Short mmCIF file of C-alpha atoms and ligand atoms in Angstrom, two decimals:
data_model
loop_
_atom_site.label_atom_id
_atom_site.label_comp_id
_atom_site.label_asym_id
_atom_site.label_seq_id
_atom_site.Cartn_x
_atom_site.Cartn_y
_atom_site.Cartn_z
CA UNK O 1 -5.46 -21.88 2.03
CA UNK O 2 -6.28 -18.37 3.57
CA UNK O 3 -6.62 -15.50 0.53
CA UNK O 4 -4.38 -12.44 1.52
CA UNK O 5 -4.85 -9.29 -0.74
CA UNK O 6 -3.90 -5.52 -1.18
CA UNK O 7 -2.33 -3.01 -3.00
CA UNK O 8 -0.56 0.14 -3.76
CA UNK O 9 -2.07 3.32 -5.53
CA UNK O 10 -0.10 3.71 -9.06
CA UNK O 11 0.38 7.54 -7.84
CA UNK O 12 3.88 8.68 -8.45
CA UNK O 13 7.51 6.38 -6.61
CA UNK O 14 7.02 3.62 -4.54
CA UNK O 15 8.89 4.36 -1.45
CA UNK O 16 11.03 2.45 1.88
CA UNK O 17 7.72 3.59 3.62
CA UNK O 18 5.30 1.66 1.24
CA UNK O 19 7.86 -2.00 1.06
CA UNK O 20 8.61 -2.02 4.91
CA UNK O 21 4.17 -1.66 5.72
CA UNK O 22 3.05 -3.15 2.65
CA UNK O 23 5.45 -5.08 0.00
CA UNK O 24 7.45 -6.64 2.46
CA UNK O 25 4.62 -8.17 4.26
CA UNK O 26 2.87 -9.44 0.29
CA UNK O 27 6.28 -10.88 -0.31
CA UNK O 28 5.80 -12.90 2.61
CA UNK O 29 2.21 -13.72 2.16
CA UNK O 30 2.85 -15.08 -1.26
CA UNK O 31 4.11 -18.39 0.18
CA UNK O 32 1.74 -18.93 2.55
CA UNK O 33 -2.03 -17.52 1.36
CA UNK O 34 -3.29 -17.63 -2.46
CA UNK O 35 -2.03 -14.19 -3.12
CA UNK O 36 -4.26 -11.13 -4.99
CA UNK O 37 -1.78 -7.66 -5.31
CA UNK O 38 -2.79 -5.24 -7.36
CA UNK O 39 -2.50 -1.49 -8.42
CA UNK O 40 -5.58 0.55 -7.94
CA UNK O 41 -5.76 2.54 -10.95
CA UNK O 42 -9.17 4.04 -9.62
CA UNK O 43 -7.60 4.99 -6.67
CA UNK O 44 -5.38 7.28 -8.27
CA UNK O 45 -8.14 9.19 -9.94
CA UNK O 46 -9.54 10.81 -6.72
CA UNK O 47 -7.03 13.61 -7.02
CA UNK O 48 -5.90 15.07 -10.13
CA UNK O 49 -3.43 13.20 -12.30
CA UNK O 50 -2.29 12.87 -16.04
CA UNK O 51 -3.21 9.94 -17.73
CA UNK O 52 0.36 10.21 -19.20
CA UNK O 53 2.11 9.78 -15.89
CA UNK O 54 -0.98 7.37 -14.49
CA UNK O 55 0.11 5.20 -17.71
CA UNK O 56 3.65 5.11 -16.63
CA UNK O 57 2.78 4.69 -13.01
CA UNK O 58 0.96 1.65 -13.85
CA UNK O 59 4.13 0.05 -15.29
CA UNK O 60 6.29 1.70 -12.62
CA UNK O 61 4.81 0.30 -10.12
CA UNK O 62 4.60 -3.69 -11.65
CA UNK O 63 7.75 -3.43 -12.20
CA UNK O 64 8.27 -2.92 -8.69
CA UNK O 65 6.57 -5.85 -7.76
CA UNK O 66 8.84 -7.72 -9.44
CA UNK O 67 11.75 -6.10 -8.30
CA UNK O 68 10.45 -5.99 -5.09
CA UNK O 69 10.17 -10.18 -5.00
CA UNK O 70 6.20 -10.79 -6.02
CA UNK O 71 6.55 -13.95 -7.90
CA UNK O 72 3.62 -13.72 -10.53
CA UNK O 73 3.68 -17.86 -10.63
CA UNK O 74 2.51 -17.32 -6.95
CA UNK O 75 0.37 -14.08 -6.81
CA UNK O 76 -2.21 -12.91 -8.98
CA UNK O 77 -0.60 -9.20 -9.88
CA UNK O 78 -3.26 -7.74 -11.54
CA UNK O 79 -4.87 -4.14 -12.43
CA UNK O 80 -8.21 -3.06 -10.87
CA UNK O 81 -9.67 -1.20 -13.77
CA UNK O 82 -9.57 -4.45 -15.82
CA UNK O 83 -11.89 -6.07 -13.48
CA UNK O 84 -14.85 -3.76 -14.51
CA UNK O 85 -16.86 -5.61 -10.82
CA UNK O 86 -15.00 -3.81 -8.72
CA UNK O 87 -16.87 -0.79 -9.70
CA UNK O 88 -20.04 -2.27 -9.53
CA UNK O 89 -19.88 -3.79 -6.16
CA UNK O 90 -18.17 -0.28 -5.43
CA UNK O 91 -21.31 1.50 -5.92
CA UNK O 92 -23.61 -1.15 -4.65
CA UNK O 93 -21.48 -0.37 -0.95
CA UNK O 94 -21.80 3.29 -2.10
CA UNK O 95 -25.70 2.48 -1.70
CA UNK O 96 -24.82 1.21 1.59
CA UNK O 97 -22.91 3.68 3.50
CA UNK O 98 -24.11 6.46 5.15
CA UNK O 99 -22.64 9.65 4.03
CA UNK O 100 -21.32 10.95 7.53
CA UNK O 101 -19.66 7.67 7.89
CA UNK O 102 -17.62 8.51 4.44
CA UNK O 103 -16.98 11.84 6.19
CA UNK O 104 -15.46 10.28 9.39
CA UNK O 105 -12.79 8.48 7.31
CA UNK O 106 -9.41 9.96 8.39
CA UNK O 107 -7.58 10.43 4.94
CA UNK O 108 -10.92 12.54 3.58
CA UNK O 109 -10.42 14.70 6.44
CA UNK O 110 -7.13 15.42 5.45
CA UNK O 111 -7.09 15.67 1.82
CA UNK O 112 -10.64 16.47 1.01
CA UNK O 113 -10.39 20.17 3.13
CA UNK O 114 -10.88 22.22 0.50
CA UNK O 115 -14.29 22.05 -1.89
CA UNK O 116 -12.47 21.56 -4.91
CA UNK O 117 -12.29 18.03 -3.30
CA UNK O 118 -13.40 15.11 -5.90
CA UNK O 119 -16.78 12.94 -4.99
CA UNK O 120 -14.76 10.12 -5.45
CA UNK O 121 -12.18 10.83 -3.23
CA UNK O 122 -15.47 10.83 -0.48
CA UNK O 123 -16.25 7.20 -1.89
CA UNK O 124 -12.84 5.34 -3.03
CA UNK O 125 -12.84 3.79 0.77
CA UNK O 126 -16.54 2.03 -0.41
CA UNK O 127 -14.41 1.39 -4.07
CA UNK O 128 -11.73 -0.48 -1.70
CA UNK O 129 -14.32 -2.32 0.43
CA UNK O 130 -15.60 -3.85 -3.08
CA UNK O 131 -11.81 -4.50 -3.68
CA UNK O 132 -11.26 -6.70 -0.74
CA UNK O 133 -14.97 -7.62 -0.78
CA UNK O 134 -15.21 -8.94 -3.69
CA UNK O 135 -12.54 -11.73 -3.68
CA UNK O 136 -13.79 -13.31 0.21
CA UNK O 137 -10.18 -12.14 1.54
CA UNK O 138 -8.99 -13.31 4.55
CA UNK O 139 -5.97 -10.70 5.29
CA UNK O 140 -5.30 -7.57 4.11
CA UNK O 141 -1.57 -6.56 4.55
CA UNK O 142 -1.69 -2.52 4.92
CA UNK O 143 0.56 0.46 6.64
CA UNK O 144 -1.36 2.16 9.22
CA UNK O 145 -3.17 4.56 7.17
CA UNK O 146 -5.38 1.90 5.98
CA UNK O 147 -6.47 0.62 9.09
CA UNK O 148 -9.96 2.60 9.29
CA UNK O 149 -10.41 1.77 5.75
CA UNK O 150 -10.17 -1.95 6.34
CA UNK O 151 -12.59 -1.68 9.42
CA UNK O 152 -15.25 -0.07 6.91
CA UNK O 153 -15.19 -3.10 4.83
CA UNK O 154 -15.70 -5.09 7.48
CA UNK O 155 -18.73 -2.75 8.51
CA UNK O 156 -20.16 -3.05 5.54
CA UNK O 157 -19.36 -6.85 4.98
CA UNK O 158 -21.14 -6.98 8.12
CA UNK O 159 -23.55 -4.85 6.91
CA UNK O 160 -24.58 -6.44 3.63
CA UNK O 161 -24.59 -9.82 4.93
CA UNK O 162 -27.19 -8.96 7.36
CA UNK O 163 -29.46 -6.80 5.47
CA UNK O 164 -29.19 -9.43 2.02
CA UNK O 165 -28.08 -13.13 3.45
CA UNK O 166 -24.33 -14.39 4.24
CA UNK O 167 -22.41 -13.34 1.21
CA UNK O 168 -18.89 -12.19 1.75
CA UNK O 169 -16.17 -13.65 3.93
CA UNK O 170 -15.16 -11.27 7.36
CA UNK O 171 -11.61 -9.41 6.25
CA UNK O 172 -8.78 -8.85 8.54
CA UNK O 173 -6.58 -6.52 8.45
CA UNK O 174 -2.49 -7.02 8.75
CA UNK O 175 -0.76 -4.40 9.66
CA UNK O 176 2.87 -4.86 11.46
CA UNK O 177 3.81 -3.95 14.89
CA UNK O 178 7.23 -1.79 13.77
CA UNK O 179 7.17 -0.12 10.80
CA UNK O 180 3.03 0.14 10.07
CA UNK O 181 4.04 3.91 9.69
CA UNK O 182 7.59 5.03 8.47
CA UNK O 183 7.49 9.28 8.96
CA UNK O 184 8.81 11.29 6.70
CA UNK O 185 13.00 12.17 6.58
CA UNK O 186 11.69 16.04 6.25
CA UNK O 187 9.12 16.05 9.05
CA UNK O 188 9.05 13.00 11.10
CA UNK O 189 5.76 14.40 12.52
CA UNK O 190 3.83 12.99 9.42
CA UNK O 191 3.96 9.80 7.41
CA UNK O 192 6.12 8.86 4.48
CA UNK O 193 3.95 9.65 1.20
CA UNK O 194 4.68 10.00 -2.07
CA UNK O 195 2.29 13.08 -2.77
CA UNK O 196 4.99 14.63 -0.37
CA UNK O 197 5.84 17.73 -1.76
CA UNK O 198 9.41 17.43 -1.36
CA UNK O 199 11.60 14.21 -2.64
CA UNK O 200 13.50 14.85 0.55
CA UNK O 201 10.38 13.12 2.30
CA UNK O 202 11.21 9.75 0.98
CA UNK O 203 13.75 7.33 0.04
CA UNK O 204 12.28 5.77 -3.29
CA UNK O 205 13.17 2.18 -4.27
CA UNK O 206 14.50 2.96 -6.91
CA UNK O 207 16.98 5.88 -5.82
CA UNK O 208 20.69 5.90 -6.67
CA UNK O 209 23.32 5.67 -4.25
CA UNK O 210 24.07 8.86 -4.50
CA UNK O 211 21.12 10.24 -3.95
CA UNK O 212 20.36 8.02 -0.97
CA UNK O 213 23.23 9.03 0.81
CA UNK O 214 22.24 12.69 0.34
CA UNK O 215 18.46 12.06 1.70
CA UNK O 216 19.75 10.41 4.75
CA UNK O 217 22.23 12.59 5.36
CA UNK O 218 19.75 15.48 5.68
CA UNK O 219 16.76 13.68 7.46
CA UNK O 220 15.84 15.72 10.06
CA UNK O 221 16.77 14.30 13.85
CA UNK O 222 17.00 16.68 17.03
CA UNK O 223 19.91 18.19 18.84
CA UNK O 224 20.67 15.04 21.82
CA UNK O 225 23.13 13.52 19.47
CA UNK O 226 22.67 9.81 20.70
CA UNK O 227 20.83 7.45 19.30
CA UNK O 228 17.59 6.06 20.86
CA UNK O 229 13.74 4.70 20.27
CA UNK O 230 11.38 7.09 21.85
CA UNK O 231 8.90 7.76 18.95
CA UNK O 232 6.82 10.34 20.82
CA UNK O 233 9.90 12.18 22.32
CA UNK O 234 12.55 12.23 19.33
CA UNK O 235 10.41 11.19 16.17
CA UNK O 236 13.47 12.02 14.14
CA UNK O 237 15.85 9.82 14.94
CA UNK O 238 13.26 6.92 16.13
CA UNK O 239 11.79 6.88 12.99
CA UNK O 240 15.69 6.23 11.11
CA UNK O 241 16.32 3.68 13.96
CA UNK O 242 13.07 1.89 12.41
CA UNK O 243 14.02 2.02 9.03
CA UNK O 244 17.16 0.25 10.31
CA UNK O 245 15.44 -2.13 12.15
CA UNK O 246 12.84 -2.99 9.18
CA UNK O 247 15.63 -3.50 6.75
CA UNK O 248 18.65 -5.94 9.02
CA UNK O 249 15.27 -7.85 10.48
CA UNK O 250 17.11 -6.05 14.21
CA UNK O 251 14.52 -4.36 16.98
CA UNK O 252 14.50 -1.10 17.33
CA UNK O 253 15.84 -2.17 21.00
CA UNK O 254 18.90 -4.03 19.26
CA UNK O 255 19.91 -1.10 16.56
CA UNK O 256 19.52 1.52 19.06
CA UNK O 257 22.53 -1.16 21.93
CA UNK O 258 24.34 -1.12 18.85
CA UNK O 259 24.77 2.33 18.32
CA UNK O 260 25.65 2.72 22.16
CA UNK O 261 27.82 5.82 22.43
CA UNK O 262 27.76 6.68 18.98
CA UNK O 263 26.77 9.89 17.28
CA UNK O 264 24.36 10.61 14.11
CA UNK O 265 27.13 10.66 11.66
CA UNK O 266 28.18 6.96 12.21
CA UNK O 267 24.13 5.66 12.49
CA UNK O 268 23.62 7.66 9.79
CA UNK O 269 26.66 6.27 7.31
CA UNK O 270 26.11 2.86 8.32
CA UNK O 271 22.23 3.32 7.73
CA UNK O 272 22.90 4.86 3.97
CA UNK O 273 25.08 1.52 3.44
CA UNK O 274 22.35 -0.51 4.53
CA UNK O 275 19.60 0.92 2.56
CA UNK O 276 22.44 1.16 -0.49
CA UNK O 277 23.24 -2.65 -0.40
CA UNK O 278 19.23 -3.60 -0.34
CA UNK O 279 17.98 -1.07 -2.53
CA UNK O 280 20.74 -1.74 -4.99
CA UNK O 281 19.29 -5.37 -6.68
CA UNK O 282 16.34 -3.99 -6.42
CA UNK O 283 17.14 -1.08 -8.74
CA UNK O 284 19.27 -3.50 -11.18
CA UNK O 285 16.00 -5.64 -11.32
CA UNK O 286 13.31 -2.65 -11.76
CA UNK O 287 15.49 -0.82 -14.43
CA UNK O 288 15.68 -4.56 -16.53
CA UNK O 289 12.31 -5.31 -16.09
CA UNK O 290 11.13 -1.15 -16.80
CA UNK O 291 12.89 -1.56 -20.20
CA UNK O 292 10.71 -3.94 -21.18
CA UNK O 293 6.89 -2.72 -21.01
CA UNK O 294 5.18 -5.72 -23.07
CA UNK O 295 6.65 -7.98 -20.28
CA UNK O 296 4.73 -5.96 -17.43
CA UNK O 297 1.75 -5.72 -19.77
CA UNK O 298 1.70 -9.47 -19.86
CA UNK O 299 2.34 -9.72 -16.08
CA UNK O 300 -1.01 -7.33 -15.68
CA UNK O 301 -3.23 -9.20 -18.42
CA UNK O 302 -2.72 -12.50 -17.01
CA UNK O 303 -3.58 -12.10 -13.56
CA UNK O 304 -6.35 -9.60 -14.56
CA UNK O 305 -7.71 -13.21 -16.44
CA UNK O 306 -7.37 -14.94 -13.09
CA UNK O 307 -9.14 -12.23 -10.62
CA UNK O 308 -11.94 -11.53 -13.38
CA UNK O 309 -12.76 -15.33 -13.01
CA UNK O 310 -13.16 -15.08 -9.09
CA UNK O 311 -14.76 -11.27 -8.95
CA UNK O 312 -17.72 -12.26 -11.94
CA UNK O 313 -18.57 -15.41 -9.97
CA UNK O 314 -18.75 -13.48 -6.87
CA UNK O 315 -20.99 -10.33 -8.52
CA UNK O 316 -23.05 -13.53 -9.84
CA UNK O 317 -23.87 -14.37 -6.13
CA UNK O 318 -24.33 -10.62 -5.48
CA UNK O 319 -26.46 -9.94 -8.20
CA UNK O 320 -28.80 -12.93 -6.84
CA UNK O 321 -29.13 -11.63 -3.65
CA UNK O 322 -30.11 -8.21 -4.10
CA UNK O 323 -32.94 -9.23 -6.97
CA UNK O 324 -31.06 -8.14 -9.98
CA UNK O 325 -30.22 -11.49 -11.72
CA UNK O 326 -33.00 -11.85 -14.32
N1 LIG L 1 4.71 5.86 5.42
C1 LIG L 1 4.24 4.62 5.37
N2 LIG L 1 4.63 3.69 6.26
C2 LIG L 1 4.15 2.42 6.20
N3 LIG L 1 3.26 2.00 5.27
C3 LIG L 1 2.85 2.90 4.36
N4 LIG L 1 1.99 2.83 3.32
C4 LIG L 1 1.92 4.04 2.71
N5 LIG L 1 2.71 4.92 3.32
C5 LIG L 1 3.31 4.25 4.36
C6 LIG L 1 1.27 1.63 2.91
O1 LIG L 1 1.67 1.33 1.58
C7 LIG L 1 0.56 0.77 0.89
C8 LIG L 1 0.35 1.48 -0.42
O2 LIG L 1 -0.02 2.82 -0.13
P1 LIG L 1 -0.40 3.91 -1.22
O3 LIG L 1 -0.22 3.35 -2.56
O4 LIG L 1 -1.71 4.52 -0.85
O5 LIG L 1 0.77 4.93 -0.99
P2 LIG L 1 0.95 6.28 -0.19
O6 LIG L 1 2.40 6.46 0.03
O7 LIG L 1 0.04 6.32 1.00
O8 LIG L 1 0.50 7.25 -1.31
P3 LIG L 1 0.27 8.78 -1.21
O9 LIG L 1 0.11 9.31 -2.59
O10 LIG L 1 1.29 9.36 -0.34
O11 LIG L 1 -1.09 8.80 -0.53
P4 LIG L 1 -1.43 9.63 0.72
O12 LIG L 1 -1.21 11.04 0.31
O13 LIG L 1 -2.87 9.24 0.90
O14 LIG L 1 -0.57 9.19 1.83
C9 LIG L 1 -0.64 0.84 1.84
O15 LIG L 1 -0.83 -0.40 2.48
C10 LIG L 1 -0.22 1.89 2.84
O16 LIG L 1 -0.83 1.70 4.10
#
């Protein structure tokens, strides 16, 4: 069976953006690959953060996997920082990456401007090679964003297995044709994100009715009135028209014939229902599952057993190869 694996930074909400790229597609892959989802703890220590809220996050977040459908009998839901080898392959790819290389990635250009910028925001896309690296994965289900990231590990897959001897397996990335990159309701010029500044960016899975009727009532659209998919022309309302089509399982082609003649207060109504009626068991099931943490712990511990077998039998091989193993 093929070995999908990926996972979501344990950095604040988990947002429509994050399920339709990401979740949806692990969902999926749990029936048909030996599944490996996890929350990269590490990750979220390239920017500032407070281990309260990281703490929280952690269990946030699992519980959202849950909610979200991730079956733990069928994945392995684990937490990074309690498989200490992805560290230490991290730095052995660190060792193996050239440093303008880690300055070409896209998402260091954009948050690493300044110089109060963190070395390991520079390096987590070597700590996320080891990550898929590590357990010889076949796909990696990712938004857009990650897309670069996933092509380093295959550099340096690539890379290692030329310079030490075949050791890890060739990754692929997954990324879906509609909906690799849901915008943001504020500014559909840049991607959904939960470091958004404003909560108006996103529609979290776990937002009340209420409040998701507000959000998409103010996204942001243009002044044409009708409804249509022309991403580069009217980001605004293309990007809703995804979000529509992600959720019924529609093409954008289908929601946009169905909304034929109609204005932005009808798409925009029936859109607030949709998301209402699929976020709703979602947010029954999260807010269950949130109240009790030992549960999620449990969840975490276990599979953390199960990738620790796989990742200290692979760093075993590694070890060999590079002339460490005494
Ligand atoms: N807007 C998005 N559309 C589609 N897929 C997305 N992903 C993230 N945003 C979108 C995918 O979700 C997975 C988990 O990503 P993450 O945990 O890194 O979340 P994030 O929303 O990217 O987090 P931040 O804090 O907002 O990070 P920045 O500021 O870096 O964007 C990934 O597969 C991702 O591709």
């Amino acid at each position: 069976m093929p070995r999908s694996l990926s996972a979501i930074q344990p950095t604040g909400i988990v947002h429509i953006g994050n399920y339709i790229g990401a979740i949806s597609q692990f969902v999926k892959l749990q029936h048909e690959t030996e599944a490996f989802y996890f929350l990269v703890d590490y990750h979220a220590m390239t920017v500032p953060f407070e281990p309260r809220e990281l703490h929280d996050h952690l269990l946030n977040a699992t519980a959202i996997y849950l909610a979200a459908g991730l079956d733990p009998k069928k994945a392995t839901i684990f937490q990074q920082s309690q498989v200490h080898e992805h560290t230490e392959l991290g730095w052995i790819l660190m060792c193996l990456t050239r440093l303008g290389e880690a300055e070409r990635m896209t998402q260091f250009k954009d948050k690493g401007k300044n110089t109060s910028a963190s070395v390991g925001l520079l390096s987590y896309p070597m700590l996320m090679a080891a990550d898929i690296l590590l357990y010889d994965t076949d796909y990696v289900p990712v938004g857009e964003d990650q897309k670069q990231h996933v092509e380093l590990a295959r550099d340096l897959a690539e890379r290692f297995n030329k310079m030490f001897g075949e050791t890890f397996a060739m990754p692929t990335p997954l990324i879906k044709k509609t909906g690799a990159r849901i915008m943001g309701l504020d500014d559909p010029t840049t991607k959904m994100s939960k470091s958004a500044g404003s909560p108006k960016n996103y529609i979290a899975l776990t937002d009340d009715e209420g409040t998701v009727r507000k959000k998409i009532a103010a996204a942001v659209t243009d002044s044409e009135g009708t409804i249509d998919f022309a991403p580069a022309k009217r980001p605004g309302v293309s990007n809703l028209v995804t979000i529509m089509a992600e959720i019924t399982g529609m093409t954008p082609k289908e929601v946009v014939q169905s909304f034929d003649g109609k204005g932005y207060k009808e798409f925009k109504g029936t859109l607030a229902d949709t998301l209402v009626e699929f976020l709703q068991p979602i947010r029954e099931k999260y807010l269950a599952l949130r109240a009790d943490p030992a549960h999620l712990v449990g969840v975490l511990r276990d599979g953390s057993a199960r990738a620790k077998e796989l990742a200290e039998k692979k760093m075993g091989a590694v070890r060999e190869v590079l002339g460490i193993r005494l």
